[in-house]
Structures are given as structure tokens and as C-alpha cells.
Amino acid sequence: MNDEPPEERGTPVGRRVLLGTLGLGALGVVTAPALQRGLEGFLGAAADKDPTGLTGLLPNGGGFRYYSVTSSVPQKTAETYRLKVDGLVANSTTYTLADLRALPQTRLVKDVQCVTGWRVPGTPFEGVRLSRLLDAAGVRSSAGAVRFTCFDGAYTESLTLDQARRSDILVALRMQDKELAHEHGGPVRLYVAPMYFYKSAKWLSGITVTEHVEPGYWEERGYDVNAWVGRSNGRDDDPTN
Ligand SMILES: Nc1nc2c(c(=O)[nH]1)N[C@H]1C(S)=C(S)[C@@H](COP(=O)(O)O)O[C@H]1N2
Ligand SMILES: [Mo]
């Protein structure tokens, strides 16, 4: 039995416009998870009333808080950024940003869908396929899952090994055809195209191959590990509507 959506399944274009990091930050301090979810809902409703969106009007710099479960996240540059691949692998590897940039890049253009309802149509992400990094590390036969950690020190995510090997899951270096901004998880974030956006861990610093799935940050708080857009969490039963 396999209820996973095919990889090339198209995602319909939603009516809503993204109010992401910058919009949330502009409304003030957003740190408590419950408050954050409430704000997301509020912003989703606001987006319906303002289809032009607000993010484009906001300054792109400091002075506001990021969309994050932590109140602050250290900045990493090309000099200081590292991504460690370890766990049940033959060769643990640490990548610099230059190392990642030197690998073949894949560009995907899909809708971004947060589980709380907001959607951003046609958002380009670009980076290295996760499957390539797993192959390079040599995944051991006892492995069954992959765990992701972040240099915010708090957020975690996870995928089954089968999910992690899909071609539409990237270790992303670029978003909207620009280098990933700090606010969006730069310099490197996970991009899990077929799943709700909470799977796309920002500020990615670790990829650990494990035996079993360990629920991630939001999953410990009630969200599905298998976060297929439109097929989980009971919130988006028919995204074509
Ligand atoms: N490290 C980290 N990654 C994260 C989050 C977070 O709080 N911390 N939030 C998740 C959620 S719920 C969403 S909707 C997206 C938001 O990404 P954005 O800030 O680029 O819009 O990041 C996901 N990845
Ligand atoms: Mo989200």
C-alpha cells in the first residue's frame, strides 16, 4: 500500500498571498508557539483582505523578529556555516557553504503551504537534493529515518528514509531566485516540497540518519510526521477547492 502522492503531482494555485516572516515580524514579538499559530491564522485572514500582501512593503533588514520558535537565531555566513551529515552512515561529512554550492543544483517551483492555511503560489527553491547527500554519506542498511537539526538550537524535523530520498526534497540554498535570507532560514534550509511548510526546517545544521523517525518540534505538539499537503492534519482536505 502506498498512499504517497506522486512526485510530480501539481499543486493548485491558491487565492492567498504569503504573509511570511516579515509580516509576522512587523506585527511584533512572535515567540510563543500558540501565539505564533494564532498570528498565522490572523495573517491568513488578513491576506484574503489584502491580496497584494504586506511583505513587499516591509524593510528587509533588522529591527524585527523572525518567524521562529526561538526568540533569536545566530547569523551564519559562508565562513561560519557548516552542515554535518552523520548517524547511520559509512562516511560522516561536514559541508561548508562552498561545498554545497559546488554540487549540482536543482530548482523546483511549487506552492508553499503552511498547515494553518496560508499559501504562496509558485515559489522557486534551489539547492542540492537531499538524496545526493545521503548517497554520498553511504546510508547503512539498518537506517530507516533522517533527523534534521537547526542552529537555532531548538527546531527539529524528521522524515522516513523513503521520503528523504524523493527527488523533490532539497537542501536549499536559494529561495525566490535569491540567496536564502537569514529570516527564511539562510544560509541553508531544508525544503520538503510535497509537505506542509513546517517540514522545511530553517537554519539547517545537521542531518542525522537514524533507525526510526523521531517526531520533530511541531510533531511533538500534535502535527503529523507525514505532512503531505492536502492529506494530513485534517485541515486542508481538498486543496483544489
Ligand atoms: N528552524 C525553524 N524552522 C522552521 C520554523 C521554525 O520556527 N524554526 N517554522 C516552520 C514553519 S511552521 C513554517 S510555516 C516555515 C516558515 O518559513 P518562512 O519563515 O521562510 O516563511 O518554516 C518552518 N521551519
Ligand atoms: Mo507553519
Short mmCIF file of C-alpha atoms and ligand atoms in Angstrom, two decimals:
data_model
loop_
_atom_site.label_atom_id
_atom_site.label_comp_id
_atom_site.label_asym_id
_atom_site.label_seq_id
_atom_site.Cartn_x
_atom_site.Cartn_y
_atom_site.Cartn_z
CA MET A 1 0.00 0.00 0.00
CA ASN A 2 1.33 3.38 -0.89
CA ASP A 3 -0.73 6.49 -0.32
CA GLU A 4 2.07 8.88 -1.04
CA PRO A 5 1.33 11.41 -3.73
CA PRO A 6 3.33 11.05 -6.93
CA GLU A 7 6.35 13.29 -7.04
CA GLU A 8 5.23 15.33 -9.99
CA ARG A 9 1.75 15.92 -8.68
CA GLY A 10 0.94 19.56 -9.33
CA THR A 11 -0.22 21.77 -6.53
CA PRO A 12 -3.10 24.09 -7.29
CA VAL A 13 -2.64 27.82 -7.10
CA GLY A 14 -4.34 29.21 -4.05
CA ARG A 15 -6.08 32.53 -3.67
CA ARG A 16 -3.96 33.63 -0.80
CA VAL A 17 -0.83 35.64 -0.78
CA LEU A 18 2.04 34.85 1.53
CA LEU A 19 2.45 36.82 4.66
CA GLY A 20 5.58 35.20 5.89
CA THR A 21 8.45 36.12 8.09
CA LEU A 22 8.44 39.83 7.52
CA GLY A 23 4.72 40.27 8.01
CA LEU A 24 4.78 38.38 11.29
CA GLY A 25 7.81 40.27 12.47
CA ALA A 26 6.24 43.60 11.70
CA LEU A 27 3.33 42.81 13.97
CA GLY A 28 5.65 42.45 16.90
CA VAL A 29 7.25 39.82 19.03
CA VAL A 30 6.31 36.32 17.99
CA THR A 31 7.90 33.62 20.06
CA ALA A 32 5.33 31.54 21.89
CA PRO A 33 4.16 28.69 19.63
CA ALA A 34 0.49 29.12 20.50
CA LEU A 35 0.65 32.83 19.81
CA GLN A 36 2.51 32.14 16.62
CA ARG A 37 -0.18 29.84 15.34
CA GLY A 38 -2.82 32.35 16.28
CA LEU A 39 -0.99 35.02 14.38
CA GLU A 40 -0.64 32.82 11.36
CA GLY A 41 -4.39 32.36 11.28
CA PHE A 42 -4.89 36.07 11.70
CA LEU A 43 -2.46 36.86 8.94
CA GLY A 44 -4.06 34.30 6.68
CA ALA A 45 -7.36 36.12 7.08
CA ALA A 46 -5.66 39.47 6.57
CA ALA A 47 -4.09 38.17 3.38
CA ASP A 48 -7.51 37.44 1.97
CA LYS A 49 -8.47 41.07 2.52
CA ASP A 50 -5.22 42.37 1.16
CA PRO A 51 -4.26 40.24 -1.81
CA THR A 52 -1.35 42.48 -2.61
CA GLY A 53 0.30 41.26 0.58
CA LEU A 54 2.25 43.26 3.05
CA THR A 55 5.66 41.69 2.88
CA GLY A 56 6.81 43.74 -0.08
CA LEU A 57 6.21 46.95 1.85
CA LEU A 58 8.38 46.00 4.76
CA PRO A 59 12.04 46.84 5.15
CA ASN A 60 14.36 43.96 4.51
CA GLY A 61 16.75 44.19 7.41
CA GLY A 62 16.97 44.22 11.15
CA GLY A 63 14.58 45.71 13.64
CA PHE A 64 12.00 42.95 13.63
CA ARG A 65 11.78 39.45 14.91
CA TYR A 66 11.99 36.43 12.68
CA TYR A 67 9.34 33.81 12.19
CA SER A 68 10.87 31.31 14.53
CA VAL A 69 10.13 29.23 17.58
CA THR A 70 13.14 30.82 19.24
CA SER A 71 13.43 34.48 20.05
CA SER A 72 16.76 34.89 18.30
CA VAL A 73 18.90 32.90 15.90
CA PRO A 74 22.62 33.40 15.33
CA GLN A 75 23.69 34.64 11.91
CA LYS A 76 25.85 32.27 9.88
CA THR A 77 27.97 33.32 6.93
CA ALA A 78 29.80 31.42 4.21
CA GLU A 79 32.77 31.38 6.59
CA THR A 80 30.97 30.11 9.68
CA TYR A 81 28.22 27.91 8.25
CA ARG A 82 28.61 24.12 8.49
CA LEU A 83 26.27 21.25 7.68
CA LYS A 84 27.07 17.93 9.30
CA VAL A 85 25.78 14.64 7.90
CA ASP A 86 26.20 11.80 10.38
CA GLY A 87 24.48 8.93 12.18
CA LEU A 88 24.00 5.57 10.46
CA VAL A 89 26.30 6.36 7.54
CA ALA A 90 29.60 5.00 6.30
CA ASN A 91 31.17 8.45 5.95
CA SER A 92 30.18 11.30 8.22
CA THR A 93 30.71 14.51 6.29
CA THR A 94 30.80 18.19 7.12
CA TYR A 95 29.94 20.59 4.30
CA THR A 96 30.76 24.25 4.03
CA LEU A 97 28.53 26.57 2.03
CA ALA A 98 31.10 26.50 -0.78
CA ASP A 99 31.00 22.69 -0.77
CA LEU A 100 27.22 22.74 -1.14
CA ARG A 101 27.33 25.38 -3.87
CA ALA A 102 29.80 23.25 -5.83
CA LEU A 103 27.34 20.33 -6.04
CA PRO A 104 24.69 20.07 -8.79
CA GLN A 105 21.73 22.34 -8.02
CA THR A 106 18.07 21.52 -8.57
CA ARG A 107 15.40 24.22 -8.94
CA LEU A 108 11.77 23.48 -8.07
CA VAL A 109 8.82 25.83 -8.40
CA LYS A 110 5.81 24.81 -6.30
CA ASP A 111 3.30 26.32 -3.93
CA VAL A 112 4.33 26.83 -0.35
CA GLN A 113 1.60 25.72 2.01
CA CYS A 114 1.56 26.28 5.74
CA VAL A 115 -0.64 23.91 7.69
CA THR A 116 -2.60 26.83 9.11
CA GLY A 117 -3.90 27.85 5.72
CA TRP A 118 -1.70 30.40 4.03
CA ARG A 119 -0.26 29.53 0.69
CA VAL A 120 2.26 31.10 -1.63
CA PRO A 121 1.84 30.09 -5.24
CA GLY A 122 4.83 29.23 -7.39
CA THR A 123 7.79 29.84 -5.10
CA PRO A 124 11.17 28.81 -6.53
CA PHE A 125 13.59 26.95 -4.29
CA GLU A 126 17.02 25.80 -5.39
CA GLY A 127 19.66 23.62 -3.83
CA VAL A 128 21.19 20.18 -3.53
CA ARG A 129 18.97 17.14 -3.49
CA LEU A 130 18.92 15.60 -0.03
CA SER A 131 19.18 12.17 -1.70
CA ARG A 132 22.57 13.17 -3.13
CA LEU A 133 23.96 13.99 0.32
CA LEU A 134 22.57 10.73 1.71
CA ASP A 135 24.10 8.74 -1.15
CA ALA A 136 27.44 10.48 -0.64
CA ALA A 137 27.38 9.59 3.05
CA GLY A 138 26.56 5.94 2.39
CA VAL A 139 23.42 5.14 4.37
CA ARG A 140 23.71 1.91 6.38
CA SER A 141 21.16 -0.85 5.87
CA SER A 142 19.88 -0.51 9.45
CA ALA A 143 18.72 3.06 8.77
CA GLY A 144 15.05 3.96 8.48
CA ALA A 145 14.78 7.69 9.00
CA VAL A 146 16.52 11.05 8.88
CA ARG A 147 16.53 13.69 11.58
CA PHE A 148 17.24 17.36 10.94
CA THR A 149 18.63 19.81 13.45
CA CYS A 150 18.97 23.56 13.25
CA PHE A 151 21.42 26.14 14.51
CA ASP A 152 18.62 27.97 16.26
CA GLY A 153 19.21 25.24 18.85
CA ALA A 154 15.55 24.28 19.13
CA TYR A 155 13.79 23.24 15.96
CA THR A 156 13.94 19.67 14.71
CA GLU A 157 12.34 17.79 11.88
CA SER A 158 12.32 14.26 10.55
CA LEU A 159 11.47 12.18 7.51
CA THR A 160 11.40 8.49 6.81
CA LEU A 161 14.30 7.38 4.67
CA ASP A 162 11.95 6.69 1.75
CA GLN A 163 10.57 10.21 1.98
CA ALA A 164 14.05 11.69 2.34
CA ARG A 165 15.15 10.03 -0.90
CA ARG A 166 12.47 11.73 -3.00
CA SER A 167 13.78 13.97 -5.72
CA ASP A 168 11.61 16.92 -4.60
CA ILE A 169 13.34 17.36 -1.25
CA LEU A 170 16.22 19.80 -1.24
CA VAL A 171 18.88 21.18 0.99
CA ALA A 172 18.03 24.65 -0.26
CA LEU A 173 20.50 27.48 -0.75
CA ARG A 174 18.19 29.77 -2.70
CA MET A 175 14.56 30.85 -2.45
CA GLN A 176 12.71 33.12 -4.88
CA ASP A 177 15.87 33.11 -7.02
CA LYS A 178 17.93 34.83 -4.33
CA GLU A 179 20.29 33.56 -1.71
CA LEU A 180 18.27 32.40 1.28
CA ALA A 181 17.89 35.33 3.63
CA HIS A 182 18.51 34.79 7.32
CA GLU A 183 14.80 35.31 8.04
CA HIS A 184 13.90 32.43 5.75
CA GLY A 185 16.43 30.08 7.30
CA GLY A 186 19.58 31.13 5.46
CA PRO A 187 22.14 30.32 4.51
CA VAL A 188 20.67 26.80 4.22
CA ARG A 189 17.26 25.33 4.96
CA LEU A 190 15.51 22.10 4.23
CA TYR A 191 12.84 22.29 1.51
CA VAL A 192 10.28 19.49 1.57
CA ALA A 193 8.18 20.39 -1.45
CA PRO A 194 5.32 17.87 -1.08
CA MET A 195 4.66 18.55 2.58
CA TYR A 196 3.41 21.37 4.75
CA PHE A 197 5.98 24.07 5.27
CA TYR A 198 6.72 23.16 8.87
CA LYS A 199 8.72 20.23 7.46
CA SER A 200 11.06 22.72 5.77
CA ALA A 201 13.40 23.29 8.70
CA LYS A 202 15.16 26.64 8.60
CA TRP A 203 18.81 27.23 9.63
CA LEU A 204 19.71 23.62 8.86
CA SER A 205 22.88 22.46 10.59
CA GLY A 206 22.57 18.70 10.98
CA ILE A 207 21.31 15.70 9.03
CA THR A 208 21.45 12.55 11.14
CA VAL A 209 20.50 9.17 9.73
CA THR A 210 18.64 7.19 12.39
CA GLU A 211 16.86 3.91 12.79
CA HIS A 212 13.40 5.28 13.49
CA VAL A 213 11.56 8.56 13.00
CA GLU A 214 11.83 10.87 15.96
CA PRO A 215 8.99 13.38 15.92
CA GLY A 216 10.08 16.94 15.27
CA TYR A 217 9.27 20.16 17.07
CA TRP A 218 5.71 20.62 15.82
CA GLU A 219 5.10 16.89 15.69
CA GLU A 220 5.68 16.66 19.42
CA ARG A 221 2.97 19.29 19.62
CA GLY A 222 0.37 17.35 17.68
CA TYR A 223 1.12 17.75 13.98
CA ASP A 224 1.59 14.84 11.60
CA VAL A 225 5.03 13.46 10.82
CA ASN A 226 3.72 12.51 7.39
CA ALA A 227 2.69 16.01 6.45
CA TRP A 228 1.60 15.54 2.84
CA VAL A 229 -0.13 18.69 1.69
CA GLY A 230 -3.84 18.07 1.50
CA ARG A 231 -3.63 14.61 3.03
CA SER A 232 -2.82 15.20 6.65
CA ASN A 233 -3.62 17.26 9.69
CA GLY A 234 -7.30 17.35 8.75
CA ARG A 235 -7.08 20.97 7.74
CA ASP A 236 -6.81 21.03 4.01
CA ASP A 237 -8.88 18.14 2.78
CA ASP A 238 -9.33 19.39 -0.74
CA PRO A 239 -6.70 21.90 -1.80
CA THR A 240 -8.20 22.06 -5.31
CA ASN A 241 -11.20 23.98 -3.96
N1 LIG B 1 14.26 26.34 12.47
C1 LIG B 1 12.96 26.57 12.21
N2 LIG B 1 12.44 26.11 11.04
C2 LIG B 1 11.14 26.34 10.74
C3 LIG B 1 10.28 27.01 11.66
C4 LIG B 1 10.84 27.50 12.87
O1 LIG B 1 10.17 28.11 13.71
N3 LIG B 1 12.19 27.26 13.11
N4 LIG B 1 8.94 27.19 11.36
C5 LIG B 1 8.37 26.29 10.34
C6 LIG B 1 7.06 26.74 9.89
S1 LIG B 1 5.71 26.36 10.88
C7 LIG B 1 6.89 27.38 8.69
S2 LIG B 1 5.36 27.77 8.09
C8 LIG B 1 8.07 27.76 7.87
C9 LIG B 1 8.10 29.28 7.67
O2 LIG B 1 9.15 29.61 6.81
P1 LIG B 1 9.40 31.15 6.47
O3 LIG B 1 9.70 31.86 7.76
O4 LIG B 1 10.52 31.15 5.49
O5 LIG B 1 8.12 31.68 5.85
O6 LIG B 1 9.32 27.38 8.45
C10 LIG B 1 9.29 26.15 9.13
N5 LIG B 1 10.65 25.88 9.56
MO MO B 2 3.89 26.96 9.53
#
